[in-house]
Coordinates of C-alpha atoms in Angstrom, one line a residue:
M249 CA 52.4 -7.3 -71.7
D250 CA 52.9 -8.2 -68.0
P251 CA 50.0 -10.0 -66.4
V252 CA 47.6 -8.1 -64.3
S253 CA 48.7 -8.0 -60.6
S254 CA 46.1 -7.7 -57.9
S255 CA 46.2 -7.0 -54.3
V256 CA 43.5 -6.7 -51.6
K257 CA 43.8 -3.7 -49.4
N258 CA 42.8 -3.7 -45.6
S259 CA 39.7 -1.7 -46.5
G260 CA 38.5 -4.6 -48.7
E261 CA 38.8 -2.8 -52.0
L262 CA 40.2 -4.7 -55.0
E263 CA 43.1 -2.8 -56.7
S264 CA 44.1 -3.7 -60.2
S265 CA 47.2 -2.4 -62.0
K266 CA 48.4 -2.9 -65.5
P267 CA 51.9 -1.6 -66.3
D268 CA 52.4 0.5 -69.3
S269 CA 48.8 0.6 -70.1
E270 CA 45.7 2.8 -69.7
P271 CA 43.7 2.4 -66.7
S272 CA 40.9 0.0 -67.1
P273 CA 37.3 1.6 -67.4
P274 CA 35.2 1.3 -64.2
P275 CA 32.8 -1.7 -64.2
P276 CA 29.2 -0.9 -65.3
P277 CA 26.9 0.1 -62.5
R278 CA 25.0 -2.7 -60.8
P279 CA 21.3 -2.6 -61.7
P280 CA 19.0 -1.7 -58.8
V281 CA 17.5 -4.5 -56.8
P282 CA 13.8 -4.2 -57.0
A283 CA 12.1 -3.9 -53.6
P284 CA 10.1 -6.8 -52.5
A285 CA 6.3 -6.5 -53.0
P286 CA 4.4 -5.8 -49.9
D287 CA 2.4 -8.6 -48.4
S288 CA -1.3 -8.6 -49.1
T289 CA -2.3 -8.4 -45.5
Q290 CA 0.5 -6.4 -43.8
M291 CA 2.7 -3.4 -44.3
A292 CA 5.6 -2.2 -42.3
I293 CA 6.1 1.2 -40.8
S294 CA 9.1 2.7 -39.3
I295 CA 9.2 3.6 -35.6
P296 CA 11.8 6.2 -34.7
R297 CA 14.0 5.0 -31.9
D298 CA 14.6 7.1 -28.9
T299 CA 17.9 8.9 -29.9
E300 CA 18.6 10.2 -26.6
A301 CA 18.3 6.9 -25.0
D302 CA 20.4 5.2 -27.7
A303 CA 23.1 7.9 -27.6
N304 CA 23.6 7.6 -23.8
P305 CA 22.3 4.3 -22.8
N306 CA 23.7 4.6 -19.2
E307 CA 22.5 8.2 -18.7
S308 CA 19.1 7.2 -17.6
D309 CA 20.5 4.9 -15.0
A310 CA 22.9 7.5 -13.7
N311 CA 20.4 10.3 -13.8
P312 CA 16.9 8.8 -13.5
S313 CA 14.0 11.2 -14.2
W314 CA 11.5 12.1 -11.4
F315 CA 8.7 10.0 -12.8
T316 CA 9.6 6.5 -11.5
P317 CA 7.3 3.4 -11.1
K318 CA 7.0 3.9 -7.4
R319 CA 6.0 7.6 -7.8
L320 CA 3.5 6.4 -10.5
L321 CA 2.0 4.1 -7.9
V322 CA 1.9 7.0 -5.3
I323 CA 0.2 9.4 -7.9
F324 CA -2.3 6.7 -8.8
C325 CA -3.0 5.9 -5.2
I326 CA -3.8 9.6 -4.4
I327 CA -6.1 9.8 -7.4
N328 CA -8.0 6.6 -6.4
M329 CA -8.4 7.8 -2.8
L330 CA -10.0 11.1 -4.0
N331 CA -12.4 9.0 -6.1
Y332 CA -13.5 7.2 -3.0
V333 CA -13.3 10.2 -0.7
D334 CA -16.1 11.4 -2.9
R335 CA -18.1 8.3 -2.3
G336 CA -17.6 8.5 1.4
A337 CA -18.4 12.1 1.6
I338 CA -21.8 11.8 -0.1
A339 CA -22.8 9.0 2.3
S340 CA -21.6 10.9 5.4
N341 CA -24.2 12.4 7.7
G342 CA -22.6 15.7 7.2
V343 CA -23.1 15.9 3.5
N344 CA -26.1 13.4 3.1
G345 CA -27.9 14.8 6.0
S346 CA -31.5 13.9 7.0
R347 CA -35.0 14.8 5.9
K348 CA -37.4 17.2 7.6
S349 CA -39.4 15.2 10.2
C350 CA -42.6 16.0 12.3
T351 CA -44.0 14.6 15.4
A352 CA -47.5 13.5 16.0
S353 CA -48.0 16.8 18.0
G354 CA -47.0 18.8 15.1
T355 CA -43.6 19.7 16.1
C356 CA -41.3 19.7 12.9
T357 CA -37.4 19.8 12.7
S358 CA -35.7 21.0 9.6
G359 CA -33.8 18.7 7.6
S360 CA -30.1 18.9 6.8
G361 CA -27.6 18.2 4.1
I362 CA -28.6 17.0 0.5
Q363 CA -31.5 15.0 1.9
G364 CA -32.9 17.9 3.8
D365 CA -32.3 20.6 1.2
F366 CA -33.9 18.5 -1.7
N367 CA -36.4 16.6 0.6
L368 CA -35.3 13.1 -0.6
N369 CA -36.9 9.9 0.6
N370 CA -34.7 6.8 1.3
F371 CA -35.2 5.4 -2.3
E372 CA -34.3 8.7 -4.0
D373 CA -31.3 9.0 -1.6
G374 CA -30.1 5.5 -2.7
V375 CA -30.5 6.4 -6.3
L376 CA -28.4 9.4 -5.8
S377 CA -25.6 7.3 -4.4
S378 CA -25.8 5.1 -7.5
A379 CA -26.2 7.6 -10.2
F380 CA -22.5 7.7 -10.9
M381 CA -22.9 4.1 -12.3
V382 CA -24.8 5.3 -15.5
G383 CA -21.7 7.4 -16.6
L384 CA -19.4 4.5 -15.6
L385 CA -21.4 1.9 -17.4
I386 CA -21.4 3.9 -20.7
A387 CA -17.9 5.3 -20.5
S388 CA -15.7 2.2 -19.2
P389 CA -16.0 0.1 -22.3
I390 CA -15.5 3.2 -24.5
F391 CA -12.2 4.2 -22.7
A392 CA -11.1 0.6 -22.8
S393 CA -11.6 0.5 -26.6
L394 CA -10.1 3.9 -27.2
A395 CA -6.9 2.8 -25.4
K396 CA -6.1 0.8 -28.6
I397 CA -6.0 3.8 -30.7
H398 CA -5.2 6.7 -28.3
N399 CA -2.6 6.8 -25.6
P400 CA -4.1 5.5 -22.4
F401 CA -2.3 8.0 -20.2
R402 CA -3.9 10.9 -22.0
L403 CA -7.3 9.2 -21.6
I404 CA -6.8 9.2 -18.0
G405 CA -6.2 12.9 -18.0
V406 CA -9.4 13.5 -20.0
G407 CA -11.4 11.4 -17.5
L408 CA -9.9 13.3 -14.5
L409 CA -10.8 16.6 -16.0
V410 CA -14.4 15.5 -16.5
W411 CA -14.4 14.3 -12.8
T412 CA -13.2 17.7 -11.7
I413 CA -15.8 19.7 -13.5
A414 CA -18.6 17.2 -12.4
T415 CA -17.8 17.4 -8.6
A416 CA -17.7 21.1 -8.8
G417 CA -21.2 21.0 -10.4
C418 CA -22.5 18.8 -7.6
G419 CA -21.7 21.6 -5.3
C420 CA -23.6 24.1 -7.5
S421 CA -26.7 21.8 -8.0
F422 CA -30.2 23.2 -7.1
D423 CA -32.5 20.1 -7.1
F424 CA -32.4 16.3 -7.2
W425 CA -32.1 16.0 -11.0
S426 CA -29.3 18.5 -11.3
I427 CA -27.2 16.8 -8.8
T428 CA -28.1 13.3 -10.2
I429 CA -26.8 14.5 -13.7
C430 CA -23.6 15.7 -12.0
R431 CA -23.2 12.3 -10.3
M432 CA -23.5 10.5 -13.6
L433 CA -20.7 12.7 -15.1
V434 CA -18.5 11.8 -12.1
G435 CA -18.9 8.1 -13.2
V436 CA -17.8 9.2 -16.7
G437 CA -14.6 10.7 -15.1
E438 CA -13.9 7.6 -13.0
A439 CA -14.3 5.3 -15.9
S440 CA -11.0 6.2 -17.6
F441 CA -9.0 5.9 -14.5
I442 CA -10.5 2.7 -13.1
S443 CA -10.1 0.9 -16.4
L444 CA -6.5 1.8 -17.1
A445 CA -4.7 2.5 -13.8
A446 CA -4.5 -1.1 -12.6
P447 CA -2.8 -2.4 -15.8
F448 CA -0.2 0.4 -15.7
I449 CA 0.5 -0.6 -12.1
D450 CA 0.8 -4.3 -13.0
D451 CA 3.2 -3.5 -15.8
N452 CA 5.6 -1.6 -13.6
A453 CA 5.4 -3.6 -10.3
P454 CA 8.3 -5.9 -9.5
P455 CA 7.5 -9.5 -10.5
A456 CA 7.6 -10.8 -6.9
Q457 CA 5.5 -7.8 -5.5
K458 CA 2.7 -7.5 -8.2
T459 CA -0.2 -8.5 -5.8
A460 CA 1.4 -6.2 -3.1
W461 CA 1.4 -3.3 -5.4
L462 CA -2.2 -3.9 -6.5
A463 CA -3.1 -4.3 -2.8
V464 CA -1.5 -0.8 -2.0
F465 CA -3.6 0.7 -5.0
Y466 CA -6.9 -1.0 -3.9
M467 CA -6.1 -0.1 -0.2
C468 CA -7.2 3.4 -1.2
I469 CA -10.8 2.3 -1.7
P470 CA -11.8 1.6 2.0
T471 CA -9.3 4.3 3.2
G472 CA -10.8 6.8 0.9
I473 CA -14.3 6.0 1.7
A474 CA -13.4 6.2 5.4
V475 CA -11.6 9.6 5.0
G476 CA -14.7 10.7 3.0
Y477 CA -16.9 9.9 6.0
V478 CA -14.7 12.1 8.2
Y479 CA -14.2 14.8 5.6
G480 CA -17.9 15.1 4.7
G481 CA -18.9 15.2 8.4
L482 CA -16.4 17.9 9.3
V483 CA -16.9 20.1 6.3
G484 CA -20.8 19.7 6.3
E485 CA -20.9 20.6 10.0
H486 CA -18.6 23.6 9.9
L487 CA -19.1 24.9 6.4
H488 CA -21.7 23.4 4.2
W489 CA -22.2 20.2 2.2
R490 CA -21.6 22.1 -1.0
A491 CA -18.2 23.1 0.1
A492 CA -17.2 19.3 0.3
F493 CA -17.7 18.9 -3.3
W494 CA -15.8 22.1 -4.2
G495 CA -12.9 21.0 -2.0
E496 CA -12.7 17.6 -3.9
S497 CA -12.7 19.3 -7.3
I498 CA -9.9 21.6 -6.2
L499 CA -7.8 18.6 -4.9
M500 CA -8.2 16.7 -8.2
L501 CA -7.4 19.5 -10.6
P502 CA -3.5 19.3 -10.4
F503 CA -3.7 15.5 -11.2
A504 CA -6.0 16.2 -14.2
I505 CA -3.5 18.7 -15.5
L506 CA -0.6 16.2 -14.9
G507 CA -2.4 13.7 -17.2
F508 CA -1.9 16.2 -20.1
I509 CA 1.6 17.6 -19.5
I510 CA 3.6 14.4 -18.4
K511 CA 5.3 12.2 -21.0
P512 CA 2.7 9.7 -22.0
L513 CA 3.2 6.1 -21.1
Q514 CA 2.4 2.9 -23.0
L515 CA 0.6 -0.3 -21.8
K516 CA 2.0 -3.8 -22.3
G517 CA 0.3 -5.5 -25.3
F518 CA -0.5 -2.3 -27.0
A519 CA 1.4 -1.2 -30.0
T520 CA -1.3 0.7 -31.7
S521 CA -0.8 3.8 -29.5
S522 CA 2.7 4.0 -30.8
L523 CA 1.7 3.3 -34.4
T524 CA -0.8 6.0 -34.5
A525 CA 1.9 8.5 -33.9
A526 CA 4.3 6.7 -36.1
T527 CA 2.2 6.8 -39.2
D528 CA 2.7 10.5 -39.5
N529 CA 6.5 9.8 -39.8
I530 CA 6.6 6.5 -41.6
E531 CA 10.1 7.1 -43.1
A532 CA 11.5 8.6 -39.9
V533 CA 15.1 7.4 -39.4
D534 CA 17.2 7.4 -36.3
D535 CA 19.9 10.1 -36.6
S536 CA 22.4 8.2 -34.4
N537 CA 22.7 5.0 -36.3
E538 CA 20.1 5.3 -39.2
E539 CA 18.5 2.0 -38.2
K540 CA 14.7 1.4 -38.4
Q541 CA 12.5 -0.7 -36.3
T542 CA 9.4 -2.1 -37.9
I543 CA 6.2 -3.2 -36.4
P544 CA 3.6 -5.0 -38.7
I545 CA 0.4 -3.2 -39.0
E546 CA -2.7 -4.1 -41.1
N547 CA -3.4 -2.4 -44.4
E548 CA -6.9 -1.8 -43.3
E549 CA -5.8 0.4 -40.4
I550 CA -3.7 2.5 -42.6
S551 CA -6.3 2.9 -45.1
E552 CA -8.8 3.9 -42.6
K553 CA -6.6 6.7 -41.2
Q554 CA -6.1 8.0 -44.7
T555 CA -9.8 7.7 -45.7
S556 CA -11.0 9.4 -42.6
K557 CA -9.0 12.5 -43.4
F558 CA -11.1 13.2 -46.6
S559 CA -14.6 11.9 -45.9
M560 CA -17.2 11.3 -43.2
S561 CA -17.6 7.8 -44.5
G562 CA -14.1 7.1 -43.3
Y563 CA -15.2 8.0 -39.7
A564 CA -18.2 5.7 -40.0
K565 CA -16.1 2.9 -41.3
R566 CA -13.5 3.4 -38.4
F567 CA -16.4 3.4 -35.9
G568 CA -17.6 0.2 -37.3
T569 CA -14.3 -1.4 -37.3
Q570 CA -13.8 -0.3 -33.6
A571 CA -17.3 -1.6 -32.6
S572 CA -16.7 -5.0 -34.4
R573 CA -13.3 -5.3 -32.6
F574 CA -15.0 -4.4 -29.4
G575 CA -17.5 -7.2 -29.9
K576 CA -14.8 -9.7 -30.7
D577 CA -12.7 -8.6 -27.6
L578 CA -15.9 -8.9 -25.3
K579 CA -16.6 -12.3 -26.7
A580 CA -13.1 -13.4 -25.9
L581 CA -13.3 -11.9 -22.5
L582 CA -16.4 -13.7 -21.5
S583 CA -15.2 -17.0 -22.8
E584 CA -12.5 -17.0 -20.1
K585 CA -14.4 -19.0 -17.4
V586 CA -11.9 -18.2 -14.6
Y587 CA -12.5 -14.5 -15.3
V588 CA -16.3 -14.9 -15.3
V589 CA -16.3 -16.9 -12.1
N590 CA -14.0 -14.3 -10.4
V591 CA -16.3 -11.4 -11.3
L592 CA -19.5 -13.3 -10.2
G593 CA -18.0 -13.6 -6.6
Y594 CA -16.8 -10.0 -6.9
I595 CA -20.4 -8.9 -7.5
A596 CA -21.8 -10.7 -4.5
Y597 CA -19.0 -9.2 -2.5
N598 CA -19.5 -5.7 -3.6
F599 CA -23.2 -5.9 -3.1
V600 CA -22.6 -6.1 0.6
I601 CA -19.6 -3.7 0.8
G602 CA -21.4 -1.0 -1.3
A603 CA -24.4 -1.1 1.1
Y604 CA -22.0 -1.0 4.2
S605 CA -20.3 2.0 2.9
Y606 CA -23.5 4.0 2.2
W607 CA -25.8 2.9 5.0
G608 CA -23.3 2.0 7.6
P609 CA -23.3 5.3 9.5
K610 CA -27.0 5.5 9.7
A611 CA -27.3 1.9 10.8
G612 CA -24.7 2.4 13.5
Y613 CA -26.4 5.5 14.7
D614 CA -29.8 3.6 14.9
I615 CA -28.7 0.3 16.3
Y616 CA -26.0 1.5 18.8
H617 CA -26.9 5.2 19.2
M618 CA -23.5 6.4 18.0
S619 CA -23.5 10.2 18.2
N620 CA -20.3 10.1 16.1
A621 CA -21.2 7.3 13.7
D622 CA -19.2 8.9 10.7
L623 CA -16.1 9.0 12.7
M624 CA -16.5 5.5 14.2
F625 CA -17.2 3.8 11.0
G626 CA -14.5 5.9 9.3
G627 CA -12.0 5.0 11.8
I628 CA -12.8 1.3 11.7
T629 CA -12.6 1.2 7.9
I630 CA -9.5 3.2 7.7
V631 CA -7.5 0.9 10.0
C632 CA -9.1 -2.5 8.7
G633 CA -8.9 -1.3 5.1
I634 CA -5.1 -0.5 5.2
F635 CA -4.0 -3.5 7.1
G636 CA -6.4 -6.0 5.6
T637 CA -5.8 -5.0 2.0
L638 CA -2.1 -5.0 2.4
A639 CA -2.2 -8.3 4.2
G640 CA -4.1 -10.0 1.5
G641 CA -1.6 -8.8 -1.1
L642 CA 1.5 -9.8 0.9
V643 CA 0.0 -13.2 1.8
L644 CA -0.7 -14.1 -1.7
D645 CA 2.9 -13.1 -2.9
K646 CA 4.3 -15.2 -0.1
M647 CA 2.0 -18.2 -1.2
E648 CA 3.3 -17.6 -4.7
S649 CA 1.0 -15.4 -6.9
T650 CA -1.1 -18.0 -8.9
I651 CA -4.7 -17.8 -9.9
S652 CA -5.4 -21.0 -8.0
N653 CA -4.0 -19.6 -4.8
A654 CA -5.8 -16.4 -5.3
F655 CA -9.1 -18.2 -5.4
K656 CA -8.2 -20.1 -2.1
L657 CA -7.4 -16.8 -0.4
L658 CA -10.5 -15.2 -1.5
S659 CA -12.8 -18.0 -0.5
V660 CA -11.3 -18.5 3.0
A661 CA -10.9 -14.8 3.9
T662 CA -14.5 -13.9 2.8
F663 CA -16.1 -16.9 4.6
L664 CA -14.4 -16.1 7.8
G665 CA -15.0 -12.4 7.4
A666 CA -18.8 -13.1 6.9
I667 CA -18.9 -15.1 10.1
F668 CA -17.4 -12.2 12.1
C669 CA -19.5 -9.5 10.6
F670 CA -22.7 -11.4 11.0
S671 CA -21.8 -12.1 14.6
A672 CA -21.0 -8.4 15.2
F673 CA -24.6 -7.3 14.3
C674 CA -26.0 -9.9 16.8
F675 CA -24.4 -8.1 19.7
K676 CA -26.6 -5.5 21.5
S677 CA -23.7 -3.9 23.1
L678 CA -21.4 -1.6 21.1
Y679 CA -18.3 -3.0 23.0
G680 CA -19.1 -6.4 21.4
F681 CA -19.9 -5.1 18.0
I682 CA -16.6 -3.1 17.5
P683 CA -14.0 -5.9 18.0
F684 CA -16.0 -8.4 15.9
F685 CA -16.9 -6.1 13.1
S686 CA -13.2 -4.9 13.0
V687 CA -11.9 -8.4 12.5
G688 CA -14.6 -9.2 9.9
E689 CA -13.6 -6.0 7.9
L690 CA -10.0 -6.9 8.3
L691 CA -10.6 -10.3 6.7
V692 CA -13.2 -9.1 4.0
F693 CA -10.7 -6.3 2.8
A694 CA -7.9 -8.9 2.3
T695 CA -9.6 -9.8 -1.0
Q696 CA -8.8 -6.6 -2.8
G697 CA -5.4 -7.5 -4.2
P698 CA -6.1 -11.3 -5.2
V699 CA -9.5 -10.5 -6.9
N700 CA -7.9 -7.8 -9.1
Y701 CA -4.8 -10.1 -9.8
I702 CA -7.1 -12.6 -11.2
C703 CA -8.8 -10.0 -13.4
L704 CA -5.5 -9.0 -14.9
H705 CA -3.8 -12.3 -15.3
S706 CA -6.7 -14.5 -16.4
V707 CA -6.8 -12.7 -19.8
K708 CA -4.3 -11.9 -22.4
P709 CA -2.5 -8.4 -22.1
S710 CA -4.4 -6.6 -24.9
L711 CA -7.7 -7.5 -23.0
R712 CA -6.6 -6.1 -19.6
P713 CA -8.1 -2.6 -19.8
L714 CA -11.5 -4.2 -21.1
S715 CA -11.3 -6.8 -18.3
M716 CA -11.0 -4.1 -15.6
A717 CA -13.7 -2.1 -17.2
I718 CA -16.2 -5.0 -17.4
S719 CA -15.2 -6.0 -14.0
T720 CA -15.8 -2.5 -12.7
V721 CA -19.2 -2.1 -14.5
S722 CA -20.4 -5.5 -13.4
I723 CA -19.6 -5.2 -9.7
H724 CA -21.3 -1.8 -9.7
I725 CA -24.4 -2.5 -12.0
F726 CA -25.1 -5.8 -10.3
G727 CA -23.5 -5.0 -6.8
D728 CA -23.4 -1.8 -5.0
V729 CA -25.8 0.2 -7.4
P730 CA -28.9 -2.0 -6.8
S731 CA -27.8 -2.8 -3.1
S732 CA -28.1 0.8 -1.8
P733 CA -31.7 1.4 -3.0
L734 CA -32.7 -2.2 -2.3
V735 CA -31.4 -2.0 1.4
G736 CA -33.2 1.3 1.5
L737 CA -36.5 -0.4 0.5
L738 CA -35.8 -3.3 2.8
Q739 CA -35.4 -0.9 5.7
D740 CA -38.6 1.0 4.9
A741 CA -40.5 -2.3 4.9
I742 CA -39.1 -3.8 8.1
N743 CA -37.9 -0.7 9.9
N744 CA -35.3 -2.5 11.8
W745 CA -31.7 -1.8 10.9
R746 CA -30.3 -4.8 12.9
E747 CA -32.4 -7.3 10.8
T748 CA -31.5 -5.5 7.6
A749 CA -27.8 -5.6 8.3
L750 CA -27.9 -9.3 9.1
I751 CA -29.9 -10.1 5.8
L752 CA -27.3 -8.0 3.8
T753 CA -24.3 -9.7 5.6
S754 CA -25.5 -13.1 4.6
V755 CA -24.8 -12.3 1.0
L756 CA -21.0 -12.5 1.8
F757 CA -21.4 -16.3 2.2
I758 CA -22.6 -16.6 -1.4
A759 CA -19.4 -14.7 -2.5
A760 CA -17.3 -17.1 -0.6
I761 CA -19.0 -20.2 -2.2
I762 CA -18.5 -18.7 -5.8
W763 CA -14.8 -18.1 -5.2
F764 CA -14.4 -21.5 -3.7
I765 CA -15.7 -23.0 -7.0
G766 CA -13.1 -21.1 -8.9
I767 CA -10.3 -23.2 -7.2
F768 CA -11.4 -26.1 -9.2
F769 CA -11.3 -24.5 -12.7
H770 CA -8.2 -25.0 -14.9
S771 CA -6.6 -21.6 -14.9
V772 CA -3.7 -20.2 -17.0
D773 CA -1.8 -17.1 -16.4
H774 CA -1.8 -15.0 -19.7
F775 CA 0.4 -12.2 -18.5
N776 CA 3.5 -13.1 -20.6
E777 CA 1.6 -14.0 -23.8
E778 CA 2.2 -12.0 -26.9
S779 CA 0.2 -8.8 -27.8
E780 CA -2.8 -8.6 -30.0
H781 CA -0.3 -7.5 -32.9
D782 CA 1.7 -10.7 -32.4
V783 CA 5.0 -8.8 -32.0
P784 CA 7.4 -11.6 -30.9
V785 CA 8.8 -11.6 -27.4
V786 CA 12.3 -10.8 -28.7
E787 CA 11.1 -7.7 -30.5
R788 CA 9.1 -6.4 -27.6
S789 CA 12.2 -6.8 -25.4
N790 CA 13.9 -4.2 -27.8
L791 CA 11.1 -1.7 -27.4
R792 CA 11.5 1.0 -24.9
P793 CA 10.2 0.0 -21.4
L794 CA 7.1 1.6 -20.1
L795 CA 9.1 3.9 -17.8
G796 CA 12.4 3.6 -19.7
G797 CA 15.4 4.0 -17.4
N798 CA 13.2 4.6 -14.4
Q799 CA 12.9 1.2 -12.9
E800 CA 13.8 1.3 -9.2
A801 CA 15.2 -1.7 -7.4
P802 CA 12.5 -3.3 -5.5

């Protein structure tokens, strides 16, 4: 018998031939290779890849969708401005109004606005301005924690819907307690947006313009308050103070709806939101190339999801797990000394700014007899807020955006701003007050970009929403919330707005000193660290970007 001749075809198959003999039987099937046993601590789930993006990798670049990073910034700026228009409106003379007053001869004048309709004293009026903080204090940590198991963009939509309903309720209130409850709910609505918007912006901003983008976003705070002064004064004078709240609600409604209908976005450092949806399709496979991407997830999280479907004990366990995780995150956050020092300075700063924004028109009217105090303070705040906030962000970017440079800019700008503002209230003439106070506000508002840059970059990515939430809660609960009623009490005691304003402005020097101390702390920028799930940098680079295919050239 001839020997067996073999040849290898191009396809790699081995063909055997035996002349004048029967074909050889096929080889026995190879026994299946057993799958590796799962690790005791982790399981892998399959995340379906974006088949449209994979099939047409260049399509998004050629035809970018409407929702781009710059448009995201614009939308968030408008929402932020509406939040602070509400703050300015309730502080304006047109909405806030004045109490009923009587002279010694018995001649009485009717009150106006909220204060007149509900007969509020200065302390009650100050409490009303701070009532939103109750909702903000409770809801901010909750929204920050929920961002780990629910899509943050959808949470913003929920918060804006609550805000819309609450502002409409303010316009329908009938006494002090009803409007106070509505103001608390306004704080709940603000909580989701304030905690989550800044991390979204920081994710999408060009690397060389991060502080500038944050400055643009926070520029809307003074601008919104100033527009609120003007808006509240005009609407309150020509229509009614209730109409001002209804108008705000109508303006916010489209953005609340947008939060539910637009494609949800993801935050850097958070894989859990994707994993929550992926657990329903663990074995989903990409139709284009049948490849799977896996991200490790703890067995405990999977078991919690399954258990919660069948018993209430699962919900209790899940709540306990989230509460424990929140406690660990909060402990890790407060262990960052750079972050803590930054927030302490921010608290002192906001103590002054909050009282300025609420009592400014009344103080200006009393000290300098401004008949149009709303328009005057509104105009100064708009101009100085825009240029000061933008200048602070641009200067830090030019200096090189580092935490140490941010502290240097914060301390110098605040110290110089305090000198000019303090000097302004020493002038008896309005013509001396306006230029000095304008320069002071220009310098003081330059802090908005740098202070929030430190909040975002002094902690690891997975703690950024919580860092913004705790920062916001702290600056309000220890800053502008007590400052409004305390300044009201101080004014009731000394009955001199000039002295009250000088005492208040002195607190800015304390803020400058605290931020100066921050320069000497060892600082580390954690922005590029791995996420809480320890997904390697290489793997994260393969995940779809926050606004995949929509990045515009800076």
